[in-house]
Tab-separated table of C-alpha atoms in Angstrom:
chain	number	residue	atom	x	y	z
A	1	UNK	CA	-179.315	127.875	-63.112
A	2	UNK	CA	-178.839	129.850	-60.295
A	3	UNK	CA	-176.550	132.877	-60.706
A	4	UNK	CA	-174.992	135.768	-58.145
A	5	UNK	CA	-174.247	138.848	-59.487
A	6	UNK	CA	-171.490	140.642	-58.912
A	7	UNK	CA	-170.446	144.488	-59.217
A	8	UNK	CA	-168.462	145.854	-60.589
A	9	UNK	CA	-167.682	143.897	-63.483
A	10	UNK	CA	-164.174	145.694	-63.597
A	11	UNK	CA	-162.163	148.279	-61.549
A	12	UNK	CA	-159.004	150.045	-62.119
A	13	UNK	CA	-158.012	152.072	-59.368
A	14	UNK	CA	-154.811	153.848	-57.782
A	15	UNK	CA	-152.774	151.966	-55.054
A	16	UNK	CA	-153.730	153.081	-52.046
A	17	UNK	CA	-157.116	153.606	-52.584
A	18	UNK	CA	-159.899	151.581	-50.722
A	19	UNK	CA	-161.995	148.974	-52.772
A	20	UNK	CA	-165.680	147.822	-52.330
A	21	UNK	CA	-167.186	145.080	-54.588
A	22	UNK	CA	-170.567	143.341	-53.684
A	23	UNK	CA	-172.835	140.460	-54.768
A	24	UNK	CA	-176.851	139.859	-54.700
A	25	UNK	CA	-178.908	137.118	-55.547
A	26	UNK	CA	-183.020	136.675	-55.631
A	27	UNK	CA	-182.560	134.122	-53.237
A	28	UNK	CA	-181.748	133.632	-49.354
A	29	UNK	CA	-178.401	132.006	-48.603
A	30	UNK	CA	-176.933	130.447	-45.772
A	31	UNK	CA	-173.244	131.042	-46.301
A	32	UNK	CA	-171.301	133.419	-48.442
A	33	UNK	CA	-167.524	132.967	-49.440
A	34	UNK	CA	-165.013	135.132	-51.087
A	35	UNK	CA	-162.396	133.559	-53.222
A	36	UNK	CA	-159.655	135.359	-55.232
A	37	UNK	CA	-158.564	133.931	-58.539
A	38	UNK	CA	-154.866	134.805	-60.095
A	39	UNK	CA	-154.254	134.442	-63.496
A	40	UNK	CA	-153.248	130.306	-64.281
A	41	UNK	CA	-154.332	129.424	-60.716
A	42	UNK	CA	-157.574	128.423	-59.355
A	43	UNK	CA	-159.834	130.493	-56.485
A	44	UNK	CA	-158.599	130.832	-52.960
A	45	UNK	CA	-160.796	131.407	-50.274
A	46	UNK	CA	-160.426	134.785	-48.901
A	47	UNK	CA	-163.516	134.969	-46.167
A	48	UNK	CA	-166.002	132.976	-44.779
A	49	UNK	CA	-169.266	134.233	-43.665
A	50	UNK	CA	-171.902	132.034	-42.206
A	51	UNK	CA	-174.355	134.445	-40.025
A	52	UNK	CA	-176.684	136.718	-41.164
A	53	UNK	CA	-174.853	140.203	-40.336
A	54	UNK	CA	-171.929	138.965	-39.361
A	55	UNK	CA	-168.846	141.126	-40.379
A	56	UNK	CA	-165.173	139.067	-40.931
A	57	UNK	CA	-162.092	140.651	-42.148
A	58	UNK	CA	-158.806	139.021	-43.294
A	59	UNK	CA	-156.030	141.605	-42.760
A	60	UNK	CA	-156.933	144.259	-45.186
A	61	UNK	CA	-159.866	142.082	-46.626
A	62	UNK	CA	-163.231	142.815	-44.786
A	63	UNK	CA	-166.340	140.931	-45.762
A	64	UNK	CA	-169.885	140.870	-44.572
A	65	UNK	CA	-172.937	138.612	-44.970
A	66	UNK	CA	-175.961	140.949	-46.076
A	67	UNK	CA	-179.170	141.173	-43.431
A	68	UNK	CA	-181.136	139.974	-46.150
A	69	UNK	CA	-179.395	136.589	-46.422
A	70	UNK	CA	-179.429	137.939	-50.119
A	71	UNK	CA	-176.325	139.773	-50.517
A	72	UNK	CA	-172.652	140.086	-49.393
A	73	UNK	CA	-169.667	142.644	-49.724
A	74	UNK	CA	-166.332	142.816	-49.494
A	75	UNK	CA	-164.164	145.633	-48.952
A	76	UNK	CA	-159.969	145.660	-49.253
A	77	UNK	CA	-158.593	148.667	-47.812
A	78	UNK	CA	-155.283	150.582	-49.078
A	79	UNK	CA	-154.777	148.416	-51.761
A	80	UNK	CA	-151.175	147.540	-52.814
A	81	UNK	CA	-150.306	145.898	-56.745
A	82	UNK	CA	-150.566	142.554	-55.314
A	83	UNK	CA	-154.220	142.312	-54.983
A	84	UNK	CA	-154.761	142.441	-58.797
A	85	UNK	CA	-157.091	139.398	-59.064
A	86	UNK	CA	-159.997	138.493	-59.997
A	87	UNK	CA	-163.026	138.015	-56.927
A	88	UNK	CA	-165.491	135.320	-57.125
A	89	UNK	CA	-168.168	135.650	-54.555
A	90	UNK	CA	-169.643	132.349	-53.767
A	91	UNK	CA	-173.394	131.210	-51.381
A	92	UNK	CA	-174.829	128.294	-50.605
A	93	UNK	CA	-178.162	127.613	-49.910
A	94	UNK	CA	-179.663	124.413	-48.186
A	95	UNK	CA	-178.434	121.490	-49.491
A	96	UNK	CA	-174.577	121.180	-51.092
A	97	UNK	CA	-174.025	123.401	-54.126
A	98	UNK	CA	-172.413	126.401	-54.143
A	99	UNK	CA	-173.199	128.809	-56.661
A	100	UNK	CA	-170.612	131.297	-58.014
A	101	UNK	CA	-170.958	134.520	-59.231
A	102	UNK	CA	-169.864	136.040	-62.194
A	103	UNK	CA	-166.382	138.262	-60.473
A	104	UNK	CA	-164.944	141.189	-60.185
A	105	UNK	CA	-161.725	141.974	-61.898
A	106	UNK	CA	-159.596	144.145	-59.985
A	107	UNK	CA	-156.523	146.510	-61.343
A	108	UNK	CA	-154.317	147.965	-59.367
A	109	UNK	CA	-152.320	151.065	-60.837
A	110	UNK	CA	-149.115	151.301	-59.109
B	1	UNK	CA	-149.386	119.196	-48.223
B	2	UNK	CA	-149.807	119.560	-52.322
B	3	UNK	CA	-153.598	120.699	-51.318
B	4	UNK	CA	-155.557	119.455	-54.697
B	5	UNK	CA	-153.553	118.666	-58.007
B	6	UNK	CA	-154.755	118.145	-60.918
B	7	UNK	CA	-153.565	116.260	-64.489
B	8	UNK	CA	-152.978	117.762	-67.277
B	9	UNK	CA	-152.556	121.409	-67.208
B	10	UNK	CA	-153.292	121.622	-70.602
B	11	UNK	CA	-155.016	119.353	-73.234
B	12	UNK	CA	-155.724	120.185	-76.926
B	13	UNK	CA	-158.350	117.462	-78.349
B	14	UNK	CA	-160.357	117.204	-81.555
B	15	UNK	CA	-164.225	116.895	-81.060
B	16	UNK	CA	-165.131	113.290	-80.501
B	17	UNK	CA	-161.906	112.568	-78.790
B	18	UNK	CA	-162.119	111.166	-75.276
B	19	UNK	CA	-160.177	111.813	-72.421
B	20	UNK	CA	-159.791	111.942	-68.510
B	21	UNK	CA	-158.873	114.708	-66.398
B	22	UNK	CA	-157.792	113.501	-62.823
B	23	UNK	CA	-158.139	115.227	-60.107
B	24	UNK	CA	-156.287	114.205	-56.135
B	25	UNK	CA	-156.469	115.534	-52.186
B	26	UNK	CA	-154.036	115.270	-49.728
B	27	UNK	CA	-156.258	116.706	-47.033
B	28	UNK	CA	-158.560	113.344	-46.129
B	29	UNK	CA	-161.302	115.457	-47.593
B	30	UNK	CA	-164.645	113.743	-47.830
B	31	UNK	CA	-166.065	115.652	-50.820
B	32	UNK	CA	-165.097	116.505	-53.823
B	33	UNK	CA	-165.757	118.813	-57.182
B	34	UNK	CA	-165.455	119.554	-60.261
B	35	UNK	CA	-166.348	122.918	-61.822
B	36	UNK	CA	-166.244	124.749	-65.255
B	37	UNK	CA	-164.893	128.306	-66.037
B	38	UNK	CA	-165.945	130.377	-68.698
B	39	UNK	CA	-165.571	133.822	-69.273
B	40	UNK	CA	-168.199	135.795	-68.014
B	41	UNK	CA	-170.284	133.006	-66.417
B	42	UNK	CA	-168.331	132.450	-63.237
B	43	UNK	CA	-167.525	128.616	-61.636
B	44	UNK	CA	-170.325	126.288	-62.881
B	45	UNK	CA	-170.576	122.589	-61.465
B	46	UNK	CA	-170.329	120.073	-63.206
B	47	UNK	CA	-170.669	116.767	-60.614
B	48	UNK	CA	-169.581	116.495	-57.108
B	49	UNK	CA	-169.247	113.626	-54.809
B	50	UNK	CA	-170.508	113.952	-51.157
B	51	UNK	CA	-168.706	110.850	-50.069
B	52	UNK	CA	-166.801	108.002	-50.929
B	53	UNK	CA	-168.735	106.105	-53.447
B	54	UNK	CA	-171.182	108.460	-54.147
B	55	UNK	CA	-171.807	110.942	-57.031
B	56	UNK	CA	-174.284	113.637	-57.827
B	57	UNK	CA	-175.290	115.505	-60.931
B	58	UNK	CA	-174.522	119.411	-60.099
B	59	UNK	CA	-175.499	121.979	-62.616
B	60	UNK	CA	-173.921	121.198	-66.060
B	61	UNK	CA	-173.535	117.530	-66.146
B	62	UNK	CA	-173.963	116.847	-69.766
B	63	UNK	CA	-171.059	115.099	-71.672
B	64	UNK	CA	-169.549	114.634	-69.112
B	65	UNK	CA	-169.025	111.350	-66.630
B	66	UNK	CA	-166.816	110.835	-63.322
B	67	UNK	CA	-165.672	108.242	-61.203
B	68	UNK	CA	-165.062	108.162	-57.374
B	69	UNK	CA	-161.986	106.014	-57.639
B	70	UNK	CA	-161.074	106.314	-53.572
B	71	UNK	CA	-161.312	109.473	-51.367
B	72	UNK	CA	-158.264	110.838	-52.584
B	73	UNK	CA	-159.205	110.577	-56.135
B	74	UNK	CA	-161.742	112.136	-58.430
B	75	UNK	CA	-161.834	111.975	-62.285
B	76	UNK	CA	-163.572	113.374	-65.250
B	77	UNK	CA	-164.473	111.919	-68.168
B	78	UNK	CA	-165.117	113.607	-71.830
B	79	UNK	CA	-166.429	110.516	-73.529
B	80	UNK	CA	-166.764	112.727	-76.910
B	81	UNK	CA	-165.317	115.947	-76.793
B	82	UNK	CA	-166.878	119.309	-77.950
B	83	UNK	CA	-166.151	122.541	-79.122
B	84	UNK	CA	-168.816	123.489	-76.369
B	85	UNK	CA	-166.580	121.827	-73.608
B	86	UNK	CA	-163.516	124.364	-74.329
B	87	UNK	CA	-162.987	125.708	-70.947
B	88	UNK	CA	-160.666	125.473	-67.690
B	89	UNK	CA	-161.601	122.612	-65.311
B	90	UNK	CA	-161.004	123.061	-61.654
B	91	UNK	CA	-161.313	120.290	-59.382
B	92	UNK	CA	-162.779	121.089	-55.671
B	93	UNK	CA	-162.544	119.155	-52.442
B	94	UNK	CA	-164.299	119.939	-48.861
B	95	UNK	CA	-163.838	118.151	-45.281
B	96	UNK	CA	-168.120	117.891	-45.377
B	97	UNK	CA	-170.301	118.912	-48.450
B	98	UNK	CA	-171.437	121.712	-46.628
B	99	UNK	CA	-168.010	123.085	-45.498
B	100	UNK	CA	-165.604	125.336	-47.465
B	101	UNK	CA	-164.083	124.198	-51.147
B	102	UNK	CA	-160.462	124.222	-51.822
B	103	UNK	CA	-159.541	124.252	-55.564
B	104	UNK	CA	-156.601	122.941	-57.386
B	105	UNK	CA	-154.862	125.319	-60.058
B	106	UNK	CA	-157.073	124.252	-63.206
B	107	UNK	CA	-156.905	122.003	-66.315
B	108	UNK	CA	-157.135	124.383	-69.532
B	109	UNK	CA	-158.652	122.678	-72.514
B	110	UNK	CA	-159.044	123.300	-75.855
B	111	UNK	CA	-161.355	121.058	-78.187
B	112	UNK	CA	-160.869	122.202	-81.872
């Protein structure tokens, strides 16, 4: 089935330090969402992008739907211990299904 | 609102048991979800239902079954559980199936 790939896999960085995770596909999409997982909860949309180029941000959270239609990042600057998570990048194409990627796992070292 | 709940939070079952996960809205939301977790694979779907008495295979449907019961309420069947169906279920609803999924907090199951 169809699958998005995300990097990095895993980071571990220093608060304050800005963070930049991203996620491709082979295929065109239509809309891209960001959700953050906590551990024991399920996703919660962070950003929604639905224009090719167009660049959203969410507080510190800034995300942006690729030119290509075939990728889409997402950037959190100054990062503080709360934002440990794990990010699940999510695009749709025509049609209903969303397809998730794989995440990104996200340490924050106080 | 409560958003999407979900019932149980946590199941242990033996293979070839059966059981029923429910899932419920409280946000008149017109579609709803259900996905599987495992590690390193991401959210995988499992069925979805566009409307009100509808429901679609999505990408991993088999051994699996659900029912539409009213548009609060979506449920998922394991008629025989397998080892191969260990995962955490989350349960998904939209306004439109082509708007923005909510998810509820997850059903973690074991099948030994």
């Amino acid at each position: 089935g169809q699958q998005l790939n995300q990097s990095p896999q895993s980071m571990f960085i220093q608060e304050g330090e800005d963070v930049s995770m991203n996620c491709t596909s082979s295929s065109i999409f239509n809309t891209w969402l960001w959700y953050k997982q906590e551990p024991g909860e399920g996703p919660v949309l962070l950003i929604a992008l639905y224009k090719a180029g167009e660049l959203t941000s969410n507080g510190r959270l800034t995300a942006q739907f690729g030119i290509t239609r075939k990728d889409s990042f997402l950037n959190i600057s100054a990062s503080i211990p709360s934002d440990v998570g794990i990010y699940f990048c999510a695009g749709r194409r025509t049609g209903n299904q969303f397809y998730f990627g794989t995440g990104t796992s996200l340490t924050v070292i106080p | 609102n409560a958003g999407v709940t979900q019932t149980p939070k946590f199941q242990v079952l033996k293979t070839g048991q059966s059981m029923t996960l429910q899932c419920a809205q409280d946000m008149n939301h017109n579609s709803m979800y259900w996905y599987r977790q495992d590690p390193g694979m991401g959210l995988r779907l499992i069925y979805y239902s566009a409307s009100e008495g509808t429901t679609d295979k999505g990408e991993v449907p088999n051994g699996y079954n659900v029912s539409r019961l009213n548009k609060r309420e979506f449920s998922l069947r394991l008629e025989s559980a397998a080892p191969s169906q260990t995962s955490v279920y989350f349960c998904a609803s939209s306004e439109s199936d082509m708007e923005t999924q909510y998810f509820g907090p997850g059903t973690r199951l074991l099948v030994l």
